[in-house]
Amino acid sequence: MVNELQAGKQVVGSTSDQLKNRPIALTGEMVRRAVGDAFVKLNPRSMARNPVMFVVEVGSALTTALWIQALWGTGEAPAWYIGGVSLWLWFTVLFANFSEALAEGRGKAQADALRRARKDIVAKRLNAPRHGSPFEIVASSALRKGDVFLVEVGEVISADGEVIEGVASVDESAITGESAPVIRESGGDRSAVTGGTRVLSDWLVIRLTAEPGGGFLDRMIKLIEGAKRQKTPNEIALNILLAAFTIIFLVVCATLLPFSIFSVAAAGQGTPITMTVLVALLVCLIPTTIGGLLSAIGIAGMDRMIRHNVIATSGRAIEAAGDVDVLLLDKTGTITLGNRMATEFTPAPGISKERLADGSQLASLADETPEGRSIVVLAKEKYGLRGREIHEISAQFVAFSAQTRMSGVDIQSDGTSAQRIIRKGAADSMRAYVERLGGVYPAAVQQTVQDVGRAGATPLVVVENKEVLGVIHLKDIVKGGIKERFAHLRRMGIKTVMITGDNPLTATAIAAESGVDDFLAEATPEDKLKLIREYQRGGRLVAMTGDGTNDAPALAQADVAVAMNTGTQSAREAANMIDLDSNPTKLLEIVEIGKQLLMTRGTLTTFSIANDVAKYFAIIPAAFATTYPALNALNIMGLATPQSAILSAVIFNALIIVALIPLALKGVKYRPVSAVELLRRHLLIYGVGGLIAPFVGIKLIDLFIHAIGLV
Amino acid sequence: MIWRQVRTASVALFLFTILTGLIYPVLVTGIAQLVFPHQANGSLLEKDGKILGSGLIGQPFSQPKYFWSRLSATPNVPYNASSSSGSNYGPLNPALLEAVAQRIKALKQADPQNEGPIPVDLVTASGSGLDPHISVLAALYQVPRVARIRNLSEDQVRQVVGECTEGRQLGFLGEPRVNVLKLNLALDDIGRSEGR
Amino acid sequence: MTANGLLQLAFFLGAIILLTKPLGAYMARVYQGERTFMDPVVGWLERLIYRLSGVNPAEEMDWKANAASMLLFNFLGLIVVYALERVQQLLPLNPVGLGAVASDTSFNTAVSFASNTNWQAYGGETTMSYLTQMAGLTVQNFVSAASGMAVLTLFIRGLARHSAETLGNFWVDMTRSVLYILLPLSIVLSLVLVSQGVVQTFSPSVSVPLLEQTTDASGANVTQQVIAVGPAASQIAIKQLGTNGGGFFNVNSAHPFENPTPLTDVLEMLSILLIAAALCYTFGKMVGDTRQGWSVLAAMMIVLLVFTCWAYEAESNGNPKFPSPAVDQTTTSLNPGGNMEGKEVRFGIVNSAAWAVATTAASNGSVNAMHDSFTPMGGLVTLVMMQLGEVIFGGVGSGLYGMLVFVIVAVFVAGLLVGRTPEYLGHKIEAYEMKMASILILIMPLTVLGLTALGVILDAGKAGIANPGPHGFTEVLYAFTSQGNNNGSAFGGIGANTPFYNLTGSIAMLISRYWLVVPTLALAGSVVKKKLVPVSEGTLPTHTPLFVFWLIAVVLIVGALNFLPALALGPIAEHFMMVH
């Protein structure tokens, strides 16, 4: 039963795809809420966190004041015109706020869903830490760390904790969205339970490991809501650059006033540039597109992780994922399907294949491991041996134990045949077993064992009484498409390392078949830690997944550490991401999301700065039209009037933010190609595109506002 | 620590002053005076022990019998070789356009028959105010005037122009040009020998 | 443009490319302390200097100690030049008997030469005694250039080393720059220049008769021409090689005694760019990947070539306001044609345009034609070359470290574009590096635009303007662009020898040289500590044509975007007024 559930989970690679499509779709409600939030965010104190947009807000306020002044009849330009510019400057701020609110909105909806799981419930606090001890009913919020409580069938676990007694199946769908229950039991790697999940069978005695409100679910909600969102290193660096651009353009615009005053005197005609135009120019020049969308990009990156059912404990971790150089991948479940399958029988000299198949099947009848069942199935399919029911034969099964390292069956003699003692197990233990009984371990079998191992399979030797029947090939099945995936990673510059407990021979074969770059065979947790440190000393960033308690040190050491949600509490605490699907292949997607996050920032920055060229061509001839009419030669877009030129540039600048919100939220599409190819592609689309797009956009807006007779 | 640095800085500056400020120019002057005395002292033109001018520094000419040099914007007096200067007029400066117009007028007055276009270097000031050269075309433009006044055939004058023309250095560097002072000195020589 | 003009350009640029590798490799050996053929000649001198000045050549310093050494050394130099100017009338080697230089001019000049700007508010032959020129200005020509080269070397070591603390020793790099590179090249170049007619003498002036007597401004007859001479060749050689640019005579290399023939012209032009170009190779060599140096040089070369052709074309087109057809501006093999105002016949259009671009691309500032009289577009090119931050070749040393800062910015944005934390030469580029790079990019436009605004608002500033209309604005913009980038060339019409310009100019020069050195070295001090990030497929290579293109785009966008509005009110407006 236990195995089956686990097996079920291990092969769920496909169900995660279905989970991904559990996104919270953009609903009218969310948009409405975001619009409201956009206004709330106008509060200068929250705007000050974003220097670029703060400057726009100040500019908007300034032009509004100028507009009011113009309404009184003493304005520097017609009131409708200043008002128009001012209005669109406010829109620029609002659009940026809206993008951020929208990105947060998705998270909020997700958080609400989670919060529903964390209703205030009661808990049965035990007086003594054992099942059967008397308990009192308390509110879950009254529980403290270290308290022990009992959860029985149908009840919701009130807080995060560790199982100290009992085995139960638990429905964790509230967190993972996965409807199949998982097993939680005391000791070992499946002892951690999460508050808000429901016990479906049996009971558990749980010791509380987190204060109420500090549990996993609470942390998740906080993360998703963005309350704890800190700027990531690259975001900080980019912010510095954007702030520098903003300061430069501030000075460019501020000095333009004296320049213009001088020029009016020198040319003997015209009027100095107006404040309205200066503010419009400033807002158009400073990188508002990226500045306005920057935090939305960050939030959306976190959100994309959540939609992949990965909870990152910090944005930093997501960013680091994009930089990963080395992926440490567990063989089982990531590179190969969780279970080895019997693929062939090779009999010992003098033994018929049928006899080997028969013996193998008998020895495996009671073996409920996937390997065991695959032996039964192979014998049935290849040699027509009907799977016999255990009770048909008077047999006694011997389960696998760590001491004997073999399993099998003892069939009582029924008079017609002698007693049959069949055992199967690893080659070396079977050899010892046969030799202890005084049997002969044929050299041919020894040879087969080696060949099988070299081919990447695991040999099981079958012995009846003291006679070796032959070898069963248990083969790892490499997941479909994994080779192509590794090739993609290689092109991205990421090295894949397979971690396996197999011997080097087997590991070599699987490594070759799956296309990983390197492997660590017969790996112990210490080896893993050592390997990570080695890579890090060489300047590489390492990512890994893990679930067991013994993975915790390595997880803590790795730069990107993904813990399986099914894993132990200590593993989950050492990691900086938790995969709710517990799907080891997820690491690959995490890397892509990390890269996407950086790329979206880079492309929008490039686009934003490239836009400035066209804006200059729109605004400069307009701004100095009265002083130097000759500069109209720069009006290559043929904009109708100076006013329409400036208004069009400001409107374009505001609208482009809205137009790019979907890109900011979705992220730039990731392509597994080389860095040079990616740079070429993105420079072409966002650099050259960023040069051209505003020329077209501003011209169209100009045509439109001219057509409707606004100017 | 800081005093050690100050000491280092002072001593190093002193040593580099001696080395690059005294030894270096004195060494170069010594070698130059030894190996290239003519050039090092201003490439002076000498004839019969008499100094006639510098082969590298232009002189002003306004008489029709001489080939005219370019305009000079040096202070106080044109071709003031102790205070080099250009006009520094911007291309739209009315003073520039006025100077050009004046020069055109002067050239036309000196040679009313010549209706050809005037080469641009002849109506503009040089950067140094000391430019010893005019373009070959600017010399050819003036040939009819000089020939007429000196009673020489245009071919004769053109031949002297040809002799005083410096081609492109190494065959491709710079512009072909005529040294005005040398040209006028050569013409005076012809006049003197014929007058004798 | 003519075929011969393009041939001259090709020769000039080709010669630079050919000389880059041998000189660059030699300099790499010099800075890495390896043996060179010059060791027997100057090795003893080097050791003597170390011993007398108490330098332990084996001792390495971190960025702070190096920055302090550089600042201290330059500060002392500044004081010495100032003092020399103020008391030159009491000192020997003053044959014309020039008096003390005014205090504001002295300060401006001292700052100017210490900071490798060599802006000259004064006319050389009428202001500075030979002693001041030699012991003050020529010395600074050497040591300010050597300081820049030393800072670059320290910066390169920051990029070449990993997980380290120290960058090297400023004193050693500075001393070796002078002894092994600048001094030998200067001696050779100055002698070649003398052979062509550049003067080199200690006599004050020579008097020659005028063939045709003339009258001076007061109407008096003038029969003699007094020709200023002096030890010019030795100063010209180093002013070109060290991208100083301060001329011996007022009109700098337009003067026939500074630049007598087309050959001296091309040699002097070559000297402007030679060391700056070769340092790119030195950089590649020292970081262990010469492709990195070549790609930086390629970016510089491409920008230089494009802008040179632009200026050449603009000047060739001449001045449409001249009467036509009365004036012949067409270019033929007999007529240089084009805009000849302020240009010398022997150089013609192509060499004047090429020089103008080279001298502003490098922060040299010497001129062989008057930039003030260039066509608006020709003048715009020279302005833009400086406004890019003097990183297209730039000053010896300072140009390349400035360019490498741009490389870091380009790498940063490119890194984001490919979805990976940016790295350059195995160093991760993080927030601290971006902070320093941002400061470096920020300071120059702030200084230039801020002071220009002051210049066009205050009467003291407006008083210096010589030309009417937008050209007058360009003069002020040029003055502060030049000083704010340590270039030193000028739109010469501007009357800049006034307390206002001398003081504001000094501020600009001090900021652009010394304020920038500190964050530059801080940046080096930060990257040198970083662990090596090994190159993988995901690493963005910084030696591909694509990256070169991207680097050019970043340099142009960052430079041009800041100054476009100002340029619109100056040369751009003037251009459209001229052609319409």
mmCIF file with all atom_site columns, N, CA, C and O in Angstrom, chain C residues 3 10 228 250 350 362 378 418 436 450 479 502 561 565:
data_model
loop_
_atom_site.group_PDB
_atom_site.id
_atom_site.type_symbol
_atom_site.label_atom_id
_atom_site.label_alt_id
_atom_site.label_comp_id
_atom_site.label_asym_id
_atom_site.label_entity_id
_atom_site.label_seq_id
_atom_site.pdbx_PDB_ins_code
_atom_site.Cartn_x
_atom_site.Cartn_y
_atom_site.Cartn_z
_atom_site.occupancy
_atom_site.B_iso_or_equiv
_atom_site.pdbx_formal_charge
_atom_site.auth_seq_id
_atom_site.auth_comp_id
_atom_site.auth_asym_id
_atom_site.auth_atom_id
_atom_site.pdbx_PDB_model_num
ATOM 1  N N  . ALA C 1 3   ? 39.278 59.893 -53.892 1.00 0.00 ? 3   ALA C N  1
ATOM 2  C CA . ALA C 1 3   ? 39.993 58.625 -53.759 1.00 0.00 ? 3   ALA C CA 1
ATOM 3  C C  . ALA C 1 3   ? 41.274 58.844 -52.966 1.00 0.00 ? 3   ALA C C  1
ATOM 4  O O  . ALA C 1 3   ? 41.616 58.047 -52.090 1.00 0.00 ? 3   ALA C O  1
ATOM 5  N N  . ALA C 1 10  ? 42.935 55.572 -45.139 1.00 0.00 ? 10  ALA C N  1
ATOM 6  C CA . ALA C 1 10  ? 43.238 54.141 -45.025 1.00 0.00 ? 10  ALA C CA 1
ATOM 7  C C  . ALA C 1 10  ? 44.662 53.949 -44.527 1.00 0.00 ? 10  ALA C C  1
ATOM 8  O O  . ALA C 1 10  ? 44.933 53.080 -43.683 1.00 0.00 ? 10  ALA C O  1
ATOM 9  N N  . ALA C 1 228 ? 58.365 83.674 -33.635 1.00 0.00 ? 228 ALA C N  1
ATOM 10 C CA . ALA C 1 228 ? 58.622 82.974 -32.372 1.00 0.00 ? 228 ALA C CA 1
ATOM 11 C C  . ALA C 1 228 ? 59.131 81.572 -32.684 1.00 0.00 ? 228 ALA C C  1
ATOM 12 O O  . ALA C 1 228 ? 58.606 80.880 -33.552 1.00 0.00 ? 228 ALA C O  1
ATOM 13 N N  . ASN C 1 250 ? 50.247 79.099 -30.067 1.00 0.00 ? 250 ASN C N  1
ATOM 14 C CA . ASN C 1 250 ? 48.824 79.315 -29.821 1.00 0.00 ? 250 ASN C CA 1
ATOM 15 C C  . ASN C 1 250 ? 47.942 78.427 -30.690 1.00 0.00 ? 250 ASN C C  1
ATOM 16 O O  . ASN C 1 250 ? 46.989 77.829 -30.203 1.00 0.00 ? 250 ASN C O  1
ATOM 17 N N  . VAL C 1 350 ? 40.826 66.536 -45.873 1.00 0.00 ? 350 VAL C N  1
ATOM 18 C CA . VAL C 1 350 ? 40.799 65.194 -45.280 1.00 0.00 ? 350 VAL C CA 1
ATOM 19 C C  . VAL C 1 350 ? 41.651 65.130 -44.020 1.00 0.00 ? 350 VAL C C  1
ATOM 20 O O  . VAL C 1 350 ? 41.221 64.597 -43.000 1.00 0.00 ? 350 VAL C O  1
ATOM 21 N N  . ALA C 1 362 ? 40.374 60.711 -29.132 1.00 0.00 ? 362 ALA C N  1
ATOM 22 C CA . ALA C 1 362 ? 41.331 60.613 -28.041 1.00 0.00 ? 362 ALA C CA 1
ATOM 23 C C  . ALA C 1 362 ? 41.184 61.917 -27.272 1.00 0.00 ? 362 ALA C C  1
ATOM 24 O O  . ALA C 1 362 ? 40.796 62.918 -27.833 1.00 0.00 ? 362 ALA C O  1
ATOM 25 N N  . GLY C 1 378 ? 30.578 69.191 -38.971 1.00 0.00 ? 378 GLY C N  1
ATOM 26 C CA . GLY C 1 378 ? 31.960 68.874 -38.613 1.00 0.00 ? 378 GLY C CA 1
ATOM 27 C C  . GLY C 1 378 ? 32.210 69.185 -37.146 1.00 0.00 ? 378 GLY C C  1
ATOM 28 O O  . GLY C 1 378 ? 32.808 68.396 -36.412 1.00 0.00 ? 378 GLY C O  1
ATOM 29 N N  . VAL C 1 418 ? 20.089 37.922 -22.047 1.00 0.00 ? 418 VAL C N  1
ATOM 30 C CA . VAL C 1 418 ? 20.193 36.483 -22.266 1.00 0.00 ? 418 VAL C CA 1
ATOM 31 C C  . VAL C 1 418 ? 19.835 35.697 -21.008 1.00 0.00 ? 418 VAL C C  1
ATOM 32 O O  . VAL C 1 418 ? 19.978 34.482 -20.975 1.00 0.00 ? 418 VAL C O  1
ATOM 33 N N  . MET C 1 436 ? 29.244 51.921 -9.221  1.00 0.00 ? 436 MET C N  1
ATOM 34 C CA . MET C 1 436 ? 30.443 52.657 -9.641  1.00 0.00 ? 436 MET C CA 1
ATOM 35 C C  . MET C 1 436 ? 30.331 53.059 -11.114 1.00 0.00 ? 436 MET C C  1
ATOM 36 O O  . MET C 1 436 ? 30.643 54.186 -11.496 1.00 0.00 ? 436 MET C O  1
ATOM 37 N N  . GLY C 1 450 ? 25.704 71.168 -16.592 1.00 0.00 ? 450 GLY C N  1
ATOM 38 C CA . GLY C 1 450 ? 25.510 72.126 -15.514 1.00 0.00 ? 450 GLY C CA 1
ATOM 39 C C  . GLY C 1 450 ? 26.346 73.384 -15.733 1.00 0.00 ? 450 GLY C C  1
ATOM 40 O O  . GLY C 1 450 ? 25.845 74.509 -15.651 1.00 0.00 ? 450 GLY C O  1
ATOM 41 N N  . ALA C 1 479 ? 33.445 74.424 -24.850 1.00 0.00 ? 479 ALA C N  1
ATOM 42 C CA . ALA C 1 479 ? 34.449 74.711 -23.829 1.00 0.00 ? 479 ALA C CA 1
ATOM 43 C C  . ALA C 1 479 ? 34.291 73.765 -22.636 1.00 0.00 ? 479 ALA C C  1
ATOM 44 O O  . ALA C 1 479 ? 35.262 73.180 -22.149 1.00 0.00 ? 479 ALA C O  1
ATOM 45 N N  . ASN C 1 502 ? 38.184 80.382 -16.352 1.00 0.00 ? 502 ASN C N  1
ATOM 46 C CA . ASN C 1 502 ? 39.330 79.690 -15.765 1.00 0.00 ? 502 ASN C CA 1
ATOM 47 C C  . ASN C 1 502 ? 38.912 78.887 -14.542 1.00 0.00 ? 502 ASN C C  1
ATOM 48 O O  . ASN C 1 502 ? 39.365 77.758 -14.341 1.00 0.00 ? 502 ASN C O  1
ATOM 49 N N  . LEU C 1 561 ? 22.293 60.394 -26.272 1.00 0.00 ? 561 LEU C N  1
ATOM 50 C CA . LEU C 1 561 ? 20.984 60.751 -25.722 1.00 0.00 ? 561 LEU C CA 1
ATOM 51 C C  . LEU C 1 561 ? 21.080 61.905 -24.736 1.00 0.00 ? 561 LEU C C  1
ATOM 52 O O  . LEU C 1 561 ? 20.199 62.736 -24.653 1.00 0.00 ? 561 LEU C O  1
ATOM 53 N N  . PRO C 1 565 ? 19.565 67.220 -26.930 1.00 0.00 ? 565 PRO C N  1
ATOM 54 C CA . PRO C 1 565 ? 18.858 68.504 -26.852 1.00 0.00 ? 565 PRO C CA 1
ATOM 55 C C  . PRO C 1 565 ? 19.811 69.689 -26.934 1.00 0.00 ? 565 PRO C C  1
ATOM 56 O O  . PRO C 1 565 ? 19.528 70.671 -27.615 1.00 0.00 ? 565 PRO C O  1
#
